[in-house]
Coordinates of C-alpha atoms in Angstrom, one line a residue:
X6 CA 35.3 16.9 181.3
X7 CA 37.0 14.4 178.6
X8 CA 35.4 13.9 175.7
X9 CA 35.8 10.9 174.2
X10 CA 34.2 9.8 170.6
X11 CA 33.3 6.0 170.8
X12 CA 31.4 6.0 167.7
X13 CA 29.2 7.8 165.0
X14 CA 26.9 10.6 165.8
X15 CA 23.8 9.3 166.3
X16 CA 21.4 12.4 165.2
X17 CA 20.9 15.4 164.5
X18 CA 21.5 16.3 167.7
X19 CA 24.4 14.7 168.6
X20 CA 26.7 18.1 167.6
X21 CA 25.1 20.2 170.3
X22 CA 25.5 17.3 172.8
X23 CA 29.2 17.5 172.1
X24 CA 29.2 21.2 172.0
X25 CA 27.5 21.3 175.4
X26 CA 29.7 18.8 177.3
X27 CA 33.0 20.1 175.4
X28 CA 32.5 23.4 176.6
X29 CA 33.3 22.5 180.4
X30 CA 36.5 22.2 179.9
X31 CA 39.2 20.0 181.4
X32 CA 40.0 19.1 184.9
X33 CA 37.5 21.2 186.2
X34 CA 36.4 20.4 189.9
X35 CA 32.5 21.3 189.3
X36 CA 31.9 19.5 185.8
X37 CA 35.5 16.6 186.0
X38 CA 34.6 13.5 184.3
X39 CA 34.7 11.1 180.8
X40 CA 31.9 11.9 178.5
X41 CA 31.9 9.2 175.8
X42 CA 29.9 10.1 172.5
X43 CA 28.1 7.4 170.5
X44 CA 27.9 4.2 173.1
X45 CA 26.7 0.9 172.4
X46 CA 27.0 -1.5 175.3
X47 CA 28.6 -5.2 174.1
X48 CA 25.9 -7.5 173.1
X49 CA 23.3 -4.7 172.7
X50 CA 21.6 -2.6 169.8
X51 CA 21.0 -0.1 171.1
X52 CA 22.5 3.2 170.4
X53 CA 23.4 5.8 172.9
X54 CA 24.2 9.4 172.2
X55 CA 26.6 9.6 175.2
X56 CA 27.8 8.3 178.7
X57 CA 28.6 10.7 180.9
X58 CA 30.7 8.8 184.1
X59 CA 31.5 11.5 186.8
X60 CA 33.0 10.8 190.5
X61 CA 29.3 11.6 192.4
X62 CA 27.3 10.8 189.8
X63 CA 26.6 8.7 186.7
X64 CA 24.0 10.0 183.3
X65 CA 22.9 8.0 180.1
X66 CA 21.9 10.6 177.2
X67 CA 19.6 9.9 174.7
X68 CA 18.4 12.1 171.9
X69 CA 15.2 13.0 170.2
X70 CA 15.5 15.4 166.8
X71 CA 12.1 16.9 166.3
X72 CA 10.9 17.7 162.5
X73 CA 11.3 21.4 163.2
X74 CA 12.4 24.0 166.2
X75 CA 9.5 24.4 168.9
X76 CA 8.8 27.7 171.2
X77 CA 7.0 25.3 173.6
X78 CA 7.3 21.5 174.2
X79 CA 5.4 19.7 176.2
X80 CA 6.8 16.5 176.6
X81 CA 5.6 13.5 179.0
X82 CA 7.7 10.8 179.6
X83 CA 4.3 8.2 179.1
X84 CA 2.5 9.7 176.5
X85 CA 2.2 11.9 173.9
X86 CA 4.7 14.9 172.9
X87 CA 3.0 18.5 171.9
X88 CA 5.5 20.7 170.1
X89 CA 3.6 24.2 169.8
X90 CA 0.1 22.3 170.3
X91 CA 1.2 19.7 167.1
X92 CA 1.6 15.5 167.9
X93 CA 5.1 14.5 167.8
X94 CA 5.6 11.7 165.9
X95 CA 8.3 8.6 166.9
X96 CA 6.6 5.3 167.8
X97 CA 4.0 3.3 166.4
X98 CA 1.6 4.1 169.1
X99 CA 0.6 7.3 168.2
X100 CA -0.4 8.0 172.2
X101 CA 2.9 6.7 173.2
X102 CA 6.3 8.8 174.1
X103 CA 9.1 8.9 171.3
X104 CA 11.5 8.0 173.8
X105 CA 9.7 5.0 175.5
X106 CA 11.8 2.4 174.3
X107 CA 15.1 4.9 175.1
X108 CA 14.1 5.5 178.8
X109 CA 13.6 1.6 179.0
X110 CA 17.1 1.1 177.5
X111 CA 19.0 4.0 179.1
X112 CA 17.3 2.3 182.7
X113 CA 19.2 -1.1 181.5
X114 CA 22.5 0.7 180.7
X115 CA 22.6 2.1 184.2
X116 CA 22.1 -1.3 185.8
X117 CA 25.0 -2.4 183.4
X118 CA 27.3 0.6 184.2
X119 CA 26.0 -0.3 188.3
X120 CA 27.3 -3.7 187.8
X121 CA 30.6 -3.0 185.9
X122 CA 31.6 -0.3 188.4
X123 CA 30.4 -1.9 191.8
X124 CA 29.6 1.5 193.1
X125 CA 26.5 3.1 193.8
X126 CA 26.5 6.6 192.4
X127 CA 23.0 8.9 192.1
X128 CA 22.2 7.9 188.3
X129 CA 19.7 9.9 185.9
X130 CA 19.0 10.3 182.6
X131 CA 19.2 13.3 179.8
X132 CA 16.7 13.6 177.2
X133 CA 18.4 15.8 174.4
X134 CA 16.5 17.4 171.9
X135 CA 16.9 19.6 169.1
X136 CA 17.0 20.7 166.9
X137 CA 15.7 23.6 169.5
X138 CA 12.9 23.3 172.0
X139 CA 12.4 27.2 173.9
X140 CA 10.2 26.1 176.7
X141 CA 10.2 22.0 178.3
X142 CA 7.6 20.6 180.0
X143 CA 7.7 17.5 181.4
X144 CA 3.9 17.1 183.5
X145 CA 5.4 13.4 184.8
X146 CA 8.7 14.3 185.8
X147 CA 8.7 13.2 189.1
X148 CA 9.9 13.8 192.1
X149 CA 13.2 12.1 191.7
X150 CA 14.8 14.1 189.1
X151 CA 16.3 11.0 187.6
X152 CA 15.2 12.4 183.8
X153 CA 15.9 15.4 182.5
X154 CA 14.1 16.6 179.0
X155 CA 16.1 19.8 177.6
X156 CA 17.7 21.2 174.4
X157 CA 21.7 21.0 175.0
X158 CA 23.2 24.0 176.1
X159 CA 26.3 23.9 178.3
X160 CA 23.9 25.3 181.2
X161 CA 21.4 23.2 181.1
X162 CA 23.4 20.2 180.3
X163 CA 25.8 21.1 183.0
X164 CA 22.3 21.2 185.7
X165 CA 21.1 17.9 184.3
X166 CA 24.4 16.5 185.5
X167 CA 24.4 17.9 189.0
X168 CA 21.5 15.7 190.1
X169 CA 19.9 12.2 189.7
X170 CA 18.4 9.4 191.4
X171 CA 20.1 8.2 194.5
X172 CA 21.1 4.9 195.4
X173 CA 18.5 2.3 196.5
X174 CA 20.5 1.7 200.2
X175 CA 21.1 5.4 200.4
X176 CA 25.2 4.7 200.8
X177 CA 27.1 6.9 198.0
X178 CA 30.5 5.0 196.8
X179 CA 32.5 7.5 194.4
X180 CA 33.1 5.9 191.3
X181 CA 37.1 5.3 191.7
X182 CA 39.7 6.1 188.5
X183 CA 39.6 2.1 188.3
X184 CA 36.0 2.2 188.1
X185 CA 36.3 4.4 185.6
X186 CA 38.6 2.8 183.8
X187 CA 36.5 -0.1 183.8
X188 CA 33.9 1.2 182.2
X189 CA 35.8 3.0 179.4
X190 CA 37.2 -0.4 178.3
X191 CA 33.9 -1.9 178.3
X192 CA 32.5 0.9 175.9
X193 CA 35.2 1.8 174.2
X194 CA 37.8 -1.4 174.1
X195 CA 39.8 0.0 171.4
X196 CA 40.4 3.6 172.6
X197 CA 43.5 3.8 175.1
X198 CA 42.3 4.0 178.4
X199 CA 43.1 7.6 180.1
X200 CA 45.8 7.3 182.2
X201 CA 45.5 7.5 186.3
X202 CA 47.0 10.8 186.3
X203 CA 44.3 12.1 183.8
X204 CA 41.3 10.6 185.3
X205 CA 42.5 12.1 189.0
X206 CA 42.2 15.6 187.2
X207 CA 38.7 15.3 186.2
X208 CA 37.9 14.4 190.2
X209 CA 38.0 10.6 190.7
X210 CA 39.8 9.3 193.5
X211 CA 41.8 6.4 193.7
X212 CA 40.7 3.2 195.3
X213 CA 40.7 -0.8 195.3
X214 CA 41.2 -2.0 191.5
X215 CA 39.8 -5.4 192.7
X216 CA 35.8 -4.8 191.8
X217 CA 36.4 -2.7 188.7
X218 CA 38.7 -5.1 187.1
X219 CA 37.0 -8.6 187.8
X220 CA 33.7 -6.5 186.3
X221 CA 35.1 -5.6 183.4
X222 CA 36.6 -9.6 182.8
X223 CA 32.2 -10.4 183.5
X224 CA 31.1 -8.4 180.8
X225 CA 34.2 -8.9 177.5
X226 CA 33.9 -12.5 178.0
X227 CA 36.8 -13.8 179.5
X228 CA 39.4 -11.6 177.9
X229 CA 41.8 -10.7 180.4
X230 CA 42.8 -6.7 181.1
X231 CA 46.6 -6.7 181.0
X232 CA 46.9 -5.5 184.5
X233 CA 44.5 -9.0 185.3
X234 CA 47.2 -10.6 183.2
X235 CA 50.1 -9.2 185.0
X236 CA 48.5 -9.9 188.4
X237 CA 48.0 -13.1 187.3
X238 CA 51.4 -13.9 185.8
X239 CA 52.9 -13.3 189.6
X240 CA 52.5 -16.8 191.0
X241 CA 53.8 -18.3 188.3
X242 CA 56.9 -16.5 189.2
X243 CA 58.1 -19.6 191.6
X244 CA 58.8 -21.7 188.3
X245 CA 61.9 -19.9 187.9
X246 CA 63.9 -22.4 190.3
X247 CA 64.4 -24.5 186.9
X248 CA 66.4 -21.6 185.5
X249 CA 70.0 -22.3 184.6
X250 CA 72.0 -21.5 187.6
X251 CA 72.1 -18.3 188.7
X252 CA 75.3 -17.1 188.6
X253 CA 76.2 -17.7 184.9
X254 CA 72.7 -16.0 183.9
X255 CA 73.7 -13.1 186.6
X256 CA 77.3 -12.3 184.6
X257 CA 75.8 -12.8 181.5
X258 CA 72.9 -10.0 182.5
X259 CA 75.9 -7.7 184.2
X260 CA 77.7 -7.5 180.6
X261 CA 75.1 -6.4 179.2
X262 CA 74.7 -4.0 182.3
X263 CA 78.2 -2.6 181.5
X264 CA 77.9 -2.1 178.0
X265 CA 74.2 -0.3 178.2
X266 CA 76.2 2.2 180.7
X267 CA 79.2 2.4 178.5
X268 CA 77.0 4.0 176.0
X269 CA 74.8 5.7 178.3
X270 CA 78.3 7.7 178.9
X271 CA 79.2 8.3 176.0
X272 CA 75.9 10.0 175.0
X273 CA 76.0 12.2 178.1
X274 CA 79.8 13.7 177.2
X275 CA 78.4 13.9 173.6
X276 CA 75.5 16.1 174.8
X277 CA 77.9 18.3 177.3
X278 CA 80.0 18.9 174.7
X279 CA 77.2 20.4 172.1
X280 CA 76.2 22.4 174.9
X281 CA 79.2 24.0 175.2
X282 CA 80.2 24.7 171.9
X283 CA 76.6 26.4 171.9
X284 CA 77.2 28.3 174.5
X285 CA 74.3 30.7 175.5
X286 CA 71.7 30.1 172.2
X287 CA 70.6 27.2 174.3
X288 CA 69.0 29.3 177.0
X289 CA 67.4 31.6 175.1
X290 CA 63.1 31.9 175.6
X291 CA 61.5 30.0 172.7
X292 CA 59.2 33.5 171.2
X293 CA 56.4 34.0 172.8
X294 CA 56.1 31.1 174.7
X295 CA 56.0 33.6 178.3
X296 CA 54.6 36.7 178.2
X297 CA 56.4 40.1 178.5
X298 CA 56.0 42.9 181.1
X299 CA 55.9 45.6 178.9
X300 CA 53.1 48.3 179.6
X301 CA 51.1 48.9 176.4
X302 CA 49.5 52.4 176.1
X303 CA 46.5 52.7 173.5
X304 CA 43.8 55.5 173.3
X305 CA 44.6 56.6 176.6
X306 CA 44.0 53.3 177.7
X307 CA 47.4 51.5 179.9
X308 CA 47.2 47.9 179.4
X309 CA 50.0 45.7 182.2
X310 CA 50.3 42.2 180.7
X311 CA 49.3 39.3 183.1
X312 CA 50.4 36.7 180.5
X313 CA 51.1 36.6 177.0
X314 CA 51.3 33.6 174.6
X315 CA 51.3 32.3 171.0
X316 CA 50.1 28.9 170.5
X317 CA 50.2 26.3 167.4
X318 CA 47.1 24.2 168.9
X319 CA 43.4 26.6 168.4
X320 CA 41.7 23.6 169.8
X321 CA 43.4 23.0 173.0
X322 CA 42.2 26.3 174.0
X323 CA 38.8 26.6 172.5
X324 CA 35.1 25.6 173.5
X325 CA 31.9 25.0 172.6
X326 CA 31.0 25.1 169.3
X327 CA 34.1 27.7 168.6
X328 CA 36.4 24.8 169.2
X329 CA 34.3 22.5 166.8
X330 CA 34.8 25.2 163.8
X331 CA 38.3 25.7 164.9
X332 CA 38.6 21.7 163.9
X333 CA 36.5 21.8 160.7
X334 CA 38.2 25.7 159.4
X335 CA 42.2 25.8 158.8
X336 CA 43.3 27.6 162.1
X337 CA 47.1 28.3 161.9
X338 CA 47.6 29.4 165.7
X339 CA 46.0 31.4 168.2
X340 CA 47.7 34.4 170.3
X341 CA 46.3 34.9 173.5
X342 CA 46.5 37.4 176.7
X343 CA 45.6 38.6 180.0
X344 CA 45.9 42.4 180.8
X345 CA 45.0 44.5 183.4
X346 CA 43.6 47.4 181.8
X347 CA 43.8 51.1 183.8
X348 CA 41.8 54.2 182.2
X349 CA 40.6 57.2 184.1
X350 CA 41.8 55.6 187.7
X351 CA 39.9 52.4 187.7
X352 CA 41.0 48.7 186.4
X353 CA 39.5 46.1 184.0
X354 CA 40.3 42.6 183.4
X355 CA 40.9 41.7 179.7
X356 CA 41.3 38.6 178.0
X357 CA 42.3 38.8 174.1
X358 CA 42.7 35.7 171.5
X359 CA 43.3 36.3 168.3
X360 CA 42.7 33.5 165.5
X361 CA 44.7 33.0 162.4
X362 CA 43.0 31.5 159.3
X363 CA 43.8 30.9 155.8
X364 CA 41.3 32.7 154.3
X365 CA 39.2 35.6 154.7
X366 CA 36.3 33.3 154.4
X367 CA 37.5 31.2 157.4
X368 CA 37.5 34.0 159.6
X369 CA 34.3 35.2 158.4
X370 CA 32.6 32.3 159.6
X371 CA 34.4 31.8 162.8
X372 CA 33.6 35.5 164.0
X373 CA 29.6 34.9 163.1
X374 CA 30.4 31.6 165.2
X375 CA 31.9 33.4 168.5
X376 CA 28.9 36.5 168.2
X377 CA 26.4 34.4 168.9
X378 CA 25.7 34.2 172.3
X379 CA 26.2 30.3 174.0
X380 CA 28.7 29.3 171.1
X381 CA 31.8 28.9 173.0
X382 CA 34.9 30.9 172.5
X383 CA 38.7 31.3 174.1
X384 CA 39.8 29.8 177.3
X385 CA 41.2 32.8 179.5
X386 CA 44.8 32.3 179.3
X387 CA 45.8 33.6 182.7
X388 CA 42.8 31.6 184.0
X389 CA 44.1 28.4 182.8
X390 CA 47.2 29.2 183.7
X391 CA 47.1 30.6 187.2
X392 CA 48.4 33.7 186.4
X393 CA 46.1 35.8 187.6
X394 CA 47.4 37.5 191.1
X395 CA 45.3 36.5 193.7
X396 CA 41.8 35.2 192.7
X397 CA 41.0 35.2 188.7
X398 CA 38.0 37.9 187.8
X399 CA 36.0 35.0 186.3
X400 CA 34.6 36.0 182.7
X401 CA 31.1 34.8 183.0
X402 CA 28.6 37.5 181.7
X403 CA 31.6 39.5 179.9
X404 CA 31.6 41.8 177.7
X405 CA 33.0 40.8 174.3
X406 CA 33.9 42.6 170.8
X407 CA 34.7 41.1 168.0
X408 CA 37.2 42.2 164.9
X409 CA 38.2 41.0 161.8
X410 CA 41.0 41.8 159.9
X411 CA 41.9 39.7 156.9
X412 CA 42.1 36.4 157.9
X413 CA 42.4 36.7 161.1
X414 CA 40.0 36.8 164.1
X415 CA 40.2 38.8 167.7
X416 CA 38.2 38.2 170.4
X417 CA 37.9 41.1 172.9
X418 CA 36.6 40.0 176.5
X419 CA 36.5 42.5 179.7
X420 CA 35.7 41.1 182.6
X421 CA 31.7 42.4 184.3
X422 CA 31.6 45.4 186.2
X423 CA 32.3 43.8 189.6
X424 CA 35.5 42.7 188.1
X425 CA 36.2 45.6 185.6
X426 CA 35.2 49.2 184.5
X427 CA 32.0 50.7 185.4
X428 CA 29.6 52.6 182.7
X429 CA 29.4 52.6 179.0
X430 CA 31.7 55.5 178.2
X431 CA 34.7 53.5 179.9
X432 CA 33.7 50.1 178.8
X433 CA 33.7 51.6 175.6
X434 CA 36.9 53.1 175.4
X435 CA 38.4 49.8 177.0
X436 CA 37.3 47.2 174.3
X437 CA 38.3 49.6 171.5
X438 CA 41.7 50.3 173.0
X439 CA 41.9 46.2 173.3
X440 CA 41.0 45.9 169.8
X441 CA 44.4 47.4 168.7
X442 CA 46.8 46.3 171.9
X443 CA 50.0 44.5 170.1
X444 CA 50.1 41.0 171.5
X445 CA 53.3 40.4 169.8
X446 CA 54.1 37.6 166.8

């Protein structure tokens, strides 16, 4: 999922909304797409907390921040909200729904987004609320599933966008990577549009450019995309008859030609020549940019690196709200790795990062951050980088320790027990042992 900011935050609830949808990751077959936070369509007011564009499937998500946390919601889509038996207050009918006039206005973006991408995708709704609701009802729901009232977590968001309403002729088109590209320069015309290559990551196949690009052209007025302008600049092409003649413009050109390659030369012998005089430096292993395949033996524990690595970006391989505080705090670099740990004849799977801050304080506040349960952490390096021989252990439901030393921050995961060590004595032993395994610097 790419997460793109097209404008402010829009509540209070708009930072769990990003958390949620950040923490999918990228180029992820179950949960590929472009989430775009803080939408407003062109010639509209109203103001959407995000668009969520996937290949099967297209959401609109609106937000409602209640005066205080609720243990039970009860929360009708016409009529009145109960947060733990109290009125919820939000329109100036007091019997009416806070998010009347949202549902109206999320219905009309779809019918925009229908129209801009020419395909016709299941489409639903997400009411988000916070700033935390325990247990949703929604008594008019429907049958459809086309709206979805829940507090943002990266499960249930990740449900809401696994359904929605399907298409009134019953035929599914895939939205295309034109499609979405149309879309993202009708919401966000100043951002750079994600490239082909990106977009057929996240899921979406490629298809005619035809429909996306004369919808986009409907809806910014008449101005032009460039690859409309370079499609159209073509025909003119037949003009070039009144030229000057050909053959003094061609050696003219081939002068040029000869020069360009005269250079070209010259700055290939240059480079041969520094690579000789530096002989072997130049194929040296940047540090810790592979891991090494030395054994590590801890507390009786043997630990058989997968993958190793030290990298400057703590974002890149962070999610959920970890990656947000990784952002906000000062985080110098992250060392990750992926072990196979071996104790008393059985084998775990372990995944360690380890955070560097500039202050105690920083890694403090990250660690209270990662031990709370749904608040993101480090992507499996091994994982992500297909490492892992034969199929990855998965580290859903893991069990994770925490240290900090100074300022910095290690994360301890090992895998559950169908991937890893069974019974507490081992599991024990395991994450303590993995609390002092040298990752290297």
């Amino acid at each position: 999922m790419r997460v793109i900011r097209a404008g402010e935050r829009v509540s209070g609830i708009s930072d769990d909304i990003r958390a949620a949808l950040t923490a999918f990751g990228r180029g992820q077959a179950d949960t590929g797409g472009v989430a775009l936070l803080g939408v407003t369509f062109p010639g509209e007011t109203s103001l959407f907390e995000a668009v969520v564009l996937r290949p099967h499937a297209v959401h609109v998500v609106v937000g409602v921040h209640l005066q205080s946390p609720a243990m039970r919601l009860i929360a009708p889509l016409h009529g009145q909200w109960l947060a733990d038996g109290r009125a919820v207050a939000g329109t100036d009918d007091p019997e009416d729904s806070p998010v009347v006039t949202a549902l109206r206005d999320a219905h009309a973006a779809l019918s925009t987004l229908s129209a801009a991408t020419h395909a016709t995708l299941p489409s639903g709704i997400v009411v988000a609320v916070g700033p935390y609701a325990h247990a949703i009802t929604v008594p008019d729901a429907g049958e459809d599933g086309s709206v979805h009232v829940l507090h943002p977590s990266p499960a249930s968001v990740r449900a809401a966008l696994g359904g929605g309403r399907a298409s009134p002729d019953g035929a599914a088109r895939p939205c295309t990577i034109e499609h979405a590209r149309a879309v993202m320069r009708l919401l966000v015309p100043d951002a750079q549009v994600l490239s082909a290559e990106q977009l057929a990551e996240e899921g979406f196949p490629a298809g005619d450019a035809t429909s996306a690009t004369s919808a986009t052209s409907a809806h910014q007025a008449a101005r032009p995309t460039p690859e409309a302008q370079d499609e159209q600049a073509r025909p003119g092409r037949v003009g070039a008859q009144r030229l000057p003649p050909r053959r003094r413009r061609t050696r003219h050109v081939t002068w040029w030609a000869l020069a360009g390659l005269a250079l070209l030369l010259l700055v290939v012998l240059s480079a041969i020549g520094v690579a000789v005089a530096t002989g072997d430096a130049e194929t040296r292993p940047e540090p810790h940019a592979t891991g090494d395949s030395a054994e590590r033996n801890v507390r009786d524990v043997t630990f058989v690196p997968v993958t190793t690595s030290r990298e400057p970006d703590c974002i890149a391989h962070t999610f959920g709200d970890a990656q947000m505080a990784v952002e906000q705090l000062t985080c110098a670099g992250i060392l990750l790795g992926s072990f196979t740990a071996r104790h008393d004849g059985r084998e775990a799977a372990v995944s360690i990062a380890e955070f560097e801050f500039a202050t105690p304080d920083d890694a403090h506040t990250f660690r209270d951050i990662v031990d709370t349960p749904g608040r993101g952490g480090a992507h499996d390096l091994a994982t992500r980088t297909g490492r892992w021989p034969g199929e990855p252990p998965g580290f859903d439901g893991a069990v994770q320790h925490s240290d900090t030393r100074g300022s910095t921050v290690r994360v301890v995961l090992l895998a559950p027990p169908e991937h890893g060590v069974d019974g507490d004595l081992g599991r024990d032993r395991v994450l303590e042992a993995a609390a002092d395994v040298p990752l290297g610097r």
